Coordinates of C-alpha atoms and ligand atoms in Angstrom, one line a residue:
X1 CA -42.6 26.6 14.1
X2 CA -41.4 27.5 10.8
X3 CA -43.2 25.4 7.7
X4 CA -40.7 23.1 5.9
X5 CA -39.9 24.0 2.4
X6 CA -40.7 20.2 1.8
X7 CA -44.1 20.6 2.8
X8 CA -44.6 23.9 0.8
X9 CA -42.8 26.1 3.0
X10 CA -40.3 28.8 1.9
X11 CA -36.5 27.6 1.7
X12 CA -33.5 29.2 3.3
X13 CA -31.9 29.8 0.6
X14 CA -33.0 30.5 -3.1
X15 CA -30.2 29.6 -5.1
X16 CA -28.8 25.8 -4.5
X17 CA -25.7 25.2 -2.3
X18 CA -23.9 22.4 -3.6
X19 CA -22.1 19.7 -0.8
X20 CA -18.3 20.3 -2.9
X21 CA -16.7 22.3 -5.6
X22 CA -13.1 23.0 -6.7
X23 CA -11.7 26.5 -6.3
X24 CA -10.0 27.7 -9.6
X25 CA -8.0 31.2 -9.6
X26 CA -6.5 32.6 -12.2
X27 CA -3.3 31.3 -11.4
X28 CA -4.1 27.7 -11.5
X29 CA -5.3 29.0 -15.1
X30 CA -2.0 30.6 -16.4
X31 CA -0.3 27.6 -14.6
X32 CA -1.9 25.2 -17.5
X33 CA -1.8 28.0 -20.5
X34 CA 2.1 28.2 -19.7
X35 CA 2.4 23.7 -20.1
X36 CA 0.4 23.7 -22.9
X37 CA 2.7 27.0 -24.6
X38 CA 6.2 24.6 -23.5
X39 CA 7.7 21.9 -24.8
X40 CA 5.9 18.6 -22.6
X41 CA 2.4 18.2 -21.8
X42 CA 3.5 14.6 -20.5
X43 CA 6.8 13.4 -18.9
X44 CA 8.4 16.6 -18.1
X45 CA 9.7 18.7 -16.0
X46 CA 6.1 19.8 -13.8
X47 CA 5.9 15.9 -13.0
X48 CA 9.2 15.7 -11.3
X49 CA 8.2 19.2 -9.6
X50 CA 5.4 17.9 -8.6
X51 CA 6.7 14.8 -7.2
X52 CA 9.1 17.0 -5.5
X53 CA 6.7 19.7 -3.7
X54 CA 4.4 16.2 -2.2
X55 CA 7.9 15.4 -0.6
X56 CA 8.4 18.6 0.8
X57 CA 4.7 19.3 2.2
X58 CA 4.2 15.8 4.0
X59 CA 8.2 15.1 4.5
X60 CA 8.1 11.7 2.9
X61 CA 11.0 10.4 1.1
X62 CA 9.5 9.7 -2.3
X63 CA 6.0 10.5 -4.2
X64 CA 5.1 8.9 -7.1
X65 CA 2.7 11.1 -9.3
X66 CA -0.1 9.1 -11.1
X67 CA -3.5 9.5 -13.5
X68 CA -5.4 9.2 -10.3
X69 CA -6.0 7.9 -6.7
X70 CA -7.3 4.5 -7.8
X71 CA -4.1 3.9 -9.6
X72 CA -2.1 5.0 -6.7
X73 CA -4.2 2.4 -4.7
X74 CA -3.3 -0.7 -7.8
X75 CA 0.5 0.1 -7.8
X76 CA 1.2 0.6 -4.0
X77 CA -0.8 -2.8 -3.7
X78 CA 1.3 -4.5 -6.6
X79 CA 4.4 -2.9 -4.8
X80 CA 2.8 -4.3 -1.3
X81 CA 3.3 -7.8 -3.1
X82 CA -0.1 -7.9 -3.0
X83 CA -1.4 -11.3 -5.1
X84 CA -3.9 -14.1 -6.2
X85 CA -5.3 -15.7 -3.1
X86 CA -4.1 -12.8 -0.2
X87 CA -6.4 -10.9 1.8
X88 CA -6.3 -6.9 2.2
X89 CA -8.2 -5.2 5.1
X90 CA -10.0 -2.0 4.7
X91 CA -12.8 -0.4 6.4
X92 CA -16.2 -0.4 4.4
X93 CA -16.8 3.8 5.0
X94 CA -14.7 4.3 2.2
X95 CA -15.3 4.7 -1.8
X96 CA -15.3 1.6 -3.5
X97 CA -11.3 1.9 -5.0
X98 CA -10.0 1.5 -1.1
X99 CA -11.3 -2.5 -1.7
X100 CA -11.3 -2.7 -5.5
X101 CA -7.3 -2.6 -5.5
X102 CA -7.3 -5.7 -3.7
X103 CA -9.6 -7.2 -6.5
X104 CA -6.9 -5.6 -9.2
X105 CA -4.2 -8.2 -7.5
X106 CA -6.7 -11.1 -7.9
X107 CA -6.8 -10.6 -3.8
X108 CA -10.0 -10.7 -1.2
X109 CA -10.9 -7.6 0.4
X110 CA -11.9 -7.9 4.1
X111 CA -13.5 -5.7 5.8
X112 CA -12.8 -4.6 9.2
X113 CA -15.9 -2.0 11.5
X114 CA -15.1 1.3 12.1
X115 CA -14.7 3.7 15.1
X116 CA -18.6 4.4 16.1
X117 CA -17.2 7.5 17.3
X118 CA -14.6 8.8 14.9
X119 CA -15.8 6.8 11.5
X120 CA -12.6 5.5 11.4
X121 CA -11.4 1.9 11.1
X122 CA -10.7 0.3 14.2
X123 CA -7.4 -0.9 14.6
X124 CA -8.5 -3.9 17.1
X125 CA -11.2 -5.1 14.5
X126 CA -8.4 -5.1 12.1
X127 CA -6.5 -7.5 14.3
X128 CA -9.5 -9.3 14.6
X129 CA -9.3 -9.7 11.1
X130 CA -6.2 -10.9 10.0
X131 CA -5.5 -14.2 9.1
X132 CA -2.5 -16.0 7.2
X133 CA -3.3 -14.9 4.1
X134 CA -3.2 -11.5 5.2
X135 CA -0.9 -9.3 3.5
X136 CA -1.7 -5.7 3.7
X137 CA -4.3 -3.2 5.3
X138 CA -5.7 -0.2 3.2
X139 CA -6.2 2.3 6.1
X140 CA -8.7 5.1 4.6
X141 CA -8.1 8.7 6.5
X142 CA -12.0 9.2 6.6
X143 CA -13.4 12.4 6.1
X144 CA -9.6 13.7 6.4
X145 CA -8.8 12.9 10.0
X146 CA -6.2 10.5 10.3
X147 CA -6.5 6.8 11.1
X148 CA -5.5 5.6 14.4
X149 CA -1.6 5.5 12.8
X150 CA 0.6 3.9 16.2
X151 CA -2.1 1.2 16.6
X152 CA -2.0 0.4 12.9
X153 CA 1.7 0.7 12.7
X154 CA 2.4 -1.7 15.2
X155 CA -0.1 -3.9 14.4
X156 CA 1.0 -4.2 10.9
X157 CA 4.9 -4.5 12.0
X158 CA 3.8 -7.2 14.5
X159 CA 1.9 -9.3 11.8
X160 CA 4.3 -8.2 9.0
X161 CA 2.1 -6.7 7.1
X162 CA 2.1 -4.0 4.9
X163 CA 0.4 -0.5 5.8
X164 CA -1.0 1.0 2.9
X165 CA -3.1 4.5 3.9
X166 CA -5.5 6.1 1.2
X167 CA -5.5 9.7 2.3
X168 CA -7.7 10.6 -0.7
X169 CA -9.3 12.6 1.7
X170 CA -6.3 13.8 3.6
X171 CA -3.9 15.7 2.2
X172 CA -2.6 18.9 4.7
X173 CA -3.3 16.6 7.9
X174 CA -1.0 16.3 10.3
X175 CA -0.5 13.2 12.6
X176 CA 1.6 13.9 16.0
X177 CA 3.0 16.5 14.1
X178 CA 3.9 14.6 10.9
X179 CA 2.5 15.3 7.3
X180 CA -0.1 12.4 5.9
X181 CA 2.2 10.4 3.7
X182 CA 5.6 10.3 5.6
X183 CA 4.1 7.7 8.1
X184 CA 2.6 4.9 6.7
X185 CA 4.4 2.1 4.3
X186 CA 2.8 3.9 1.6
X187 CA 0.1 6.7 1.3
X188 CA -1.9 7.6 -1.8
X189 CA -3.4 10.7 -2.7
X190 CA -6.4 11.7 -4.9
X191 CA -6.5 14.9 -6.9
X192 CA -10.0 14.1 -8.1
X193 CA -12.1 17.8 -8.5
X194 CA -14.1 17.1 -5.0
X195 CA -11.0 16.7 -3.1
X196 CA -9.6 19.5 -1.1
X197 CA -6.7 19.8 -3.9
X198 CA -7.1 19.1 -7.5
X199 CA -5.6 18.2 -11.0
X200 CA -8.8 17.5 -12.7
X201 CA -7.9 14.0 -12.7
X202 CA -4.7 12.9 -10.6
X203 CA -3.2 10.7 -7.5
X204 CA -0.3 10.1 -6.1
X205 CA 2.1 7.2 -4.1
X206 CA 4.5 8.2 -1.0
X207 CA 6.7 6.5 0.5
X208 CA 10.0 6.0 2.4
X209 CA 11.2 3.3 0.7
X210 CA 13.3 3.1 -2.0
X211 CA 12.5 -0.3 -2.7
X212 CA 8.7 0.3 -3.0
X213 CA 9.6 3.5 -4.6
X214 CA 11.5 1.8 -7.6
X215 CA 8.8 -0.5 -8.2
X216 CA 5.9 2.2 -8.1
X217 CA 8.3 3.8 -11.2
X218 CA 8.2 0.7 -13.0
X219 CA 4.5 -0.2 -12.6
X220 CA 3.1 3.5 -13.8
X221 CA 4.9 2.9 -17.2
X222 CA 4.6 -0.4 -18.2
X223 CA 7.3 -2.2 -16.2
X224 CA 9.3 -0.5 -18.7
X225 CA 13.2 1.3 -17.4
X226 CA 15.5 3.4 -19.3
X227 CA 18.4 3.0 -16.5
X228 CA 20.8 1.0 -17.6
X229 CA 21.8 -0.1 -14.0
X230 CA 18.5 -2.4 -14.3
X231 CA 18.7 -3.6 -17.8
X232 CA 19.0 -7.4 -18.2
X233 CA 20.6 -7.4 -22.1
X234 CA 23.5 -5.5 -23.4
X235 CA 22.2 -2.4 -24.5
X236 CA 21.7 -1.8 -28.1
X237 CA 22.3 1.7 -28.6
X238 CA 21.0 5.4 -26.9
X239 CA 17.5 4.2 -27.5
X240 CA 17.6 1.5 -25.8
X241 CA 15.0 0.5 -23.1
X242 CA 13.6 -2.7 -21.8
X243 CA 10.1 -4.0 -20.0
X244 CA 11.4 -5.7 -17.0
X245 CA 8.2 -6.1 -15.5
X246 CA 4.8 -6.1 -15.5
X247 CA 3.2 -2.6 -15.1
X248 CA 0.6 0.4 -16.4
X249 CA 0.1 3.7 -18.3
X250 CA -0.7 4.9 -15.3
X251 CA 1.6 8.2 -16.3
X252 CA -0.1 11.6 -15.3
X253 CA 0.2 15.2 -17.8
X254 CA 2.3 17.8 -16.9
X255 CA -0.9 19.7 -17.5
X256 CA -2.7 18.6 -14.2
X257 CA 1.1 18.8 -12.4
X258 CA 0.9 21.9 -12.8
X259 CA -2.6 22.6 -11.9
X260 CA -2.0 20.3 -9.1
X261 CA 1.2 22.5 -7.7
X262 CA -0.9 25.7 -8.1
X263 CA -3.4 23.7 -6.0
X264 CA -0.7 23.2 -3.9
X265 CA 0.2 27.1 -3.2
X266 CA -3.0 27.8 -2.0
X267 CA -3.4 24.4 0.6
X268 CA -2.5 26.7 3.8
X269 CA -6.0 28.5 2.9
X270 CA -7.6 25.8 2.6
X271 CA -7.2 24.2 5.4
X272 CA -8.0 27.3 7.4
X273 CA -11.1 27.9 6.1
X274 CA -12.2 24.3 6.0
X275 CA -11.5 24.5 9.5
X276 CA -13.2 27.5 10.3
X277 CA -16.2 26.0 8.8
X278 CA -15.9 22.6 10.7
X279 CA -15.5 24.7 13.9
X280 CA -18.8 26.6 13.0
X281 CA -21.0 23.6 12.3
X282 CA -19.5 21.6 15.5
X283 CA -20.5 24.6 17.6
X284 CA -23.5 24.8 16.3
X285 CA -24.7 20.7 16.0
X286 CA -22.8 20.0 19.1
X287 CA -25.8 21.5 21.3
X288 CA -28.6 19.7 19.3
X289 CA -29.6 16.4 20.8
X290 CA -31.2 15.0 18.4
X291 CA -27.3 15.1 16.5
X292 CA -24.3 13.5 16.7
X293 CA -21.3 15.3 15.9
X294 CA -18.2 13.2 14.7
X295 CA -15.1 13.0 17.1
X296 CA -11.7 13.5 16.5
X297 CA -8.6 11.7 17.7
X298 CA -6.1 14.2 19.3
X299 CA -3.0 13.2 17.3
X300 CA -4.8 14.6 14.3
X301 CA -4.5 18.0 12.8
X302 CA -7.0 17.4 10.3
X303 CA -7.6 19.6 6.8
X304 CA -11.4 18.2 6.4
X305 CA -12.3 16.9 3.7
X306 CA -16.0 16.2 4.4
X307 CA -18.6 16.8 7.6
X308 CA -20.7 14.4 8.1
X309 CA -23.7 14.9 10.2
X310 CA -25.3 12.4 11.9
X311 CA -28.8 12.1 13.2
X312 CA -30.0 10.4 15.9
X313 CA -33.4 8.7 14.6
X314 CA -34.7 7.6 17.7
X315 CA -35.3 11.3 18.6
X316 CA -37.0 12.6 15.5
X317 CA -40.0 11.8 13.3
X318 CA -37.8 11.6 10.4
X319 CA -35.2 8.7 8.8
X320 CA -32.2 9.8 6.9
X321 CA -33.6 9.7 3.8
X322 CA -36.5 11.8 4.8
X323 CA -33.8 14.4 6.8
X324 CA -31.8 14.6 3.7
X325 CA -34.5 15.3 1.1
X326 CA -36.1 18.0 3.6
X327 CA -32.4 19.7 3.0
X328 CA -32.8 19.4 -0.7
X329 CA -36.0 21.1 -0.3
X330 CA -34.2 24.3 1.8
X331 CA -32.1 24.4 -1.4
X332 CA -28.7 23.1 0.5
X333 CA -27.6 19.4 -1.8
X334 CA -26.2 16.9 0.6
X335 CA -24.2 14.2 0.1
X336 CA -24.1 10.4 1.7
X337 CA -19.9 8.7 2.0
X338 CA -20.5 5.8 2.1
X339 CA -22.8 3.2 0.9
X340 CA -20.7 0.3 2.8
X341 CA -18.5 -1.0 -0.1
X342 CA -19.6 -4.6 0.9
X343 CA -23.0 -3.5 0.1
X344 CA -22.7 -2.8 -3.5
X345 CA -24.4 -5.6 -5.4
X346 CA -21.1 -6.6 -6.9
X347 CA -19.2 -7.5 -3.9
X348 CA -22.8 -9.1 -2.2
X349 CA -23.1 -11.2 -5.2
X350 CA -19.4 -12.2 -4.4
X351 CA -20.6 -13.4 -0.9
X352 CA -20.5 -10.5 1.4
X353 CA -23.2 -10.6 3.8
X354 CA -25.1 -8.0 5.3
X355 CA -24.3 -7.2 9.1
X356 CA -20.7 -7.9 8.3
X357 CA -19.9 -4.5 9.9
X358 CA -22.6 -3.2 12.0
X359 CA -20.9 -0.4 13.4
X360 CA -20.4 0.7 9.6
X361 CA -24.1 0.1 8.6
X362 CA -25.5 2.0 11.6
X363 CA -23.8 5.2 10.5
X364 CA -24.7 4.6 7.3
X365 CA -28.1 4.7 7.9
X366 CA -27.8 8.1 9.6
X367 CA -25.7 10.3 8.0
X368 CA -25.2 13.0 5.7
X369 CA -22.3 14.6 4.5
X370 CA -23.0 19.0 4.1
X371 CA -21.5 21.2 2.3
X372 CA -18.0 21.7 3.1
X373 CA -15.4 23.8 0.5
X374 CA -12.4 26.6 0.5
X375 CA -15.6 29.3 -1.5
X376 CA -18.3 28.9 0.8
X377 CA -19.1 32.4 2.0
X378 CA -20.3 32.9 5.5
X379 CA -23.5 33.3 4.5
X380 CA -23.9 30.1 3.4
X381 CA -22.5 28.2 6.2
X382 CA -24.9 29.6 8.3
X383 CA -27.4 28.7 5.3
X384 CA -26.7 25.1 6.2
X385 CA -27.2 25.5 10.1
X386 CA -30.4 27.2 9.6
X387 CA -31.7 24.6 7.6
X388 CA -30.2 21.8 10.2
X389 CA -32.4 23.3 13.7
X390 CA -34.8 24.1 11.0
X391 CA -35.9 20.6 10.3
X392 CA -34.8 19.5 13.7
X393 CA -37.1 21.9 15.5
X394 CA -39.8 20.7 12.9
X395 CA -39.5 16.8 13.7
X396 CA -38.5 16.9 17.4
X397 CA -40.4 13.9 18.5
Ligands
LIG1 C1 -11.6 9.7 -4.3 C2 -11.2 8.5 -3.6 C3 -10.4 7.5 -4.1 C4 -10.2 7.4 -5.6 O1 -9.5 8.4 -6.2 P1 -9.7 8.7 -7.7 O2 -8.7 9.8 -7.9 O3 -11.1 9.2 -7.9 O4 -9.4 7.5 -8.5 C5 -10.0 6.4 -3.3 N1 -10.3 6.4 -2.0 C6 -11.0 7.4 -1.4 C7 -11.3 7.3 0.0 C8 -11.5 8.4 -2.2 O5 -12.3 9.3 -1.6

């Protein structure tokens, strides 16, 4: 058996493979040198494209382009009617913003276990969940694959709720055929640099509804409109505006829109080689006892965000912790998505306690999230493997 690079051994690899990086060409480049040569870096013309091209790739009726995902989650929960004294469900696998928009409204996030099998929130737990004072659910598209979207729809339409899905993680999935963010009441986007698309900074709100699309306008510019159609005075002359509600500077730059469209252009390849990755590692984990490989739904075509691999403790000598510093050590960085949100000391000082979501906490304490992104070369993905049955083979009980 081959000596562990933790325990002085040498590594498989001797440079460090990061979990995530962006992939910037040199179009993406010219594509901010020709906004910052024009006339707008903010409110022109690339934000309306931009807007536009979201429509066109997931087939939703209207996108709302924003400074990043965590706004997109405030305004479509403002736009949800979301306020003081409701409750919003979401699934605690998620980053912190999924819950923390519900907090923005002044309402109580409620979390609702997951799918052991996919990660993914479980529609019945949801239903489990809601109360009166239920007013929407923040669906989270974990790891890219989508959420269980029929159950959730007719759930929601049943208990008239509104369906808000944060597919952060999933832009490029398909669901029965239909692009992330044409299905749900609303779906936001992320264009943070670790997310399979990127502005630097960036989000995004899409919707159907014109009603929900007017009011995402208002809230991203300070509740302020320039169409007279809304105006509640007489106007006062051709620079005339008024505030007509409460909102944000929630605006994005033309400079990320047009990063984020060059993004865009190269999605297709993206997803094929995130997938030809994922395919790789499942081959390769799915054979391994002592692993658990995550499952997918069938109504998903998923672009993956991230692979999570999870380890069955029972069967090894090792813990999590120990399994994901023994990677470290082979030179291949790991990741861990998520601490449970309801486990951050904020929200357990606010009363949540643990065991609220066992399901959740159980995969938390066995998995890590490898290396997954568009650049990694072959080489590397078989890097990762190698260092997997590696430490498997080392601390087989
Ligand atoms: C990244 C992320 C967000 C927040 O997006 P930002 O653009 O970083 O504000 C929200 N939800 C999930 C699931 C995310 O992964």
């Amino acid at each position: 058996m081959e000596k562990l690079a933790i325990h002085g051994g040498i590594p498989v690899r001797e440079t460090k493979l990061y979990y995530g990086h962006q992939y910037i060409d040199d179009a993406d480049i010219q594509a901010v040198v020709d906004v910052l040569k024009s006339d707008y870096l903010t409110c022109g013309p690339k934000i309306t494209e931009l807007e536009k091209r979201l429509c066109e790739l997931t087939g939703a009726k209207y996108a709302v382009a924003v400074s990043n995902g965590t706004a997109a989650l405030h305004i479509a929960c403002m736009a949800a009617g979301v306020d003081k004294g409701d409750e919003v469900i979401t699934t605690p696998i998620t980053f912190a913003a999924s819950a923390n928009c519900a907090l923005y409204c002044g309402a109580k996030p409620v979390f609702a276990d997951i799918n052991e099998k996919t990660y993914n929130i479980d529609p019945k737990d949801v239903e489990a969940k809601v109360t009166e004072k239920t007013k929407a659910v923040v669906a989270v598209d974990f790891t890219g694959q989508a959420v269980e979207l029929d159950a959730l729809t007719a759930l929601c339409k049943e208990k008239n709720l509104v369906l808000i899905e944060d597919g952060a993680h999933s832009i490029g999935t398909k669901y029965k055929g239909k692009g992330i963010g044409s299905i749900a009441d609303m779906t936001t986007f992320s264009f943070h640099p670790v997310k399979t698309v990127t502005g630097g900074e960036g989000g995004a709100v899409l919707t159907n509804s014109e009603e929900y699309y007017q009011k995402l306008l208002l809230y991203r510019s300070h509740g302020i409109t320039k169409n007279e159609t809304e105006y509640q005075h007489v106007s006062d002359g051709p620079w005339y505006h008024e505030q007509i509600d409460y909102g944000f500077n929630y605006r994005i730059t033309d400079i990320q829109a047009a990063l984020i469209i060059s993004q865009l252009d190269k999605l297709e390849r993206f997803t094929k080689r995130r997938k030809e990755i994922v395919d790789r590692y499942n081959e390769a984990f799915s054979e391994i006892p002592e692993l658990t490989v995550q499952e997918e739904i069938p109504e998903s075509d998923t672009t993956r965000h991230l692979y999570i691999l999870r380890i069955k403790p029972d069967l090894l000598t090792i813990d999590r912790r120990a399994f994901f510093e023994a990677m470290g050590a082979e030179n291949i960085c790991c990741n861990v998505h998520y601490i449970p949100v309801y486990r951050h000391p904020y929200y357990e000082n606010a009363g949540y306690p643990k065991g609220l979501c066992p399901k959740a906490e159980k995969l938390y304490d066995e998995m890590v999230t490898l290396p997954l992104y568009y650049a990694m070369s072959d080489t590397d993905v078989e890097d990762v493997i190698t260092a997997v049955k590696k430490i498997v083979a080392a601390c087989r009980k």
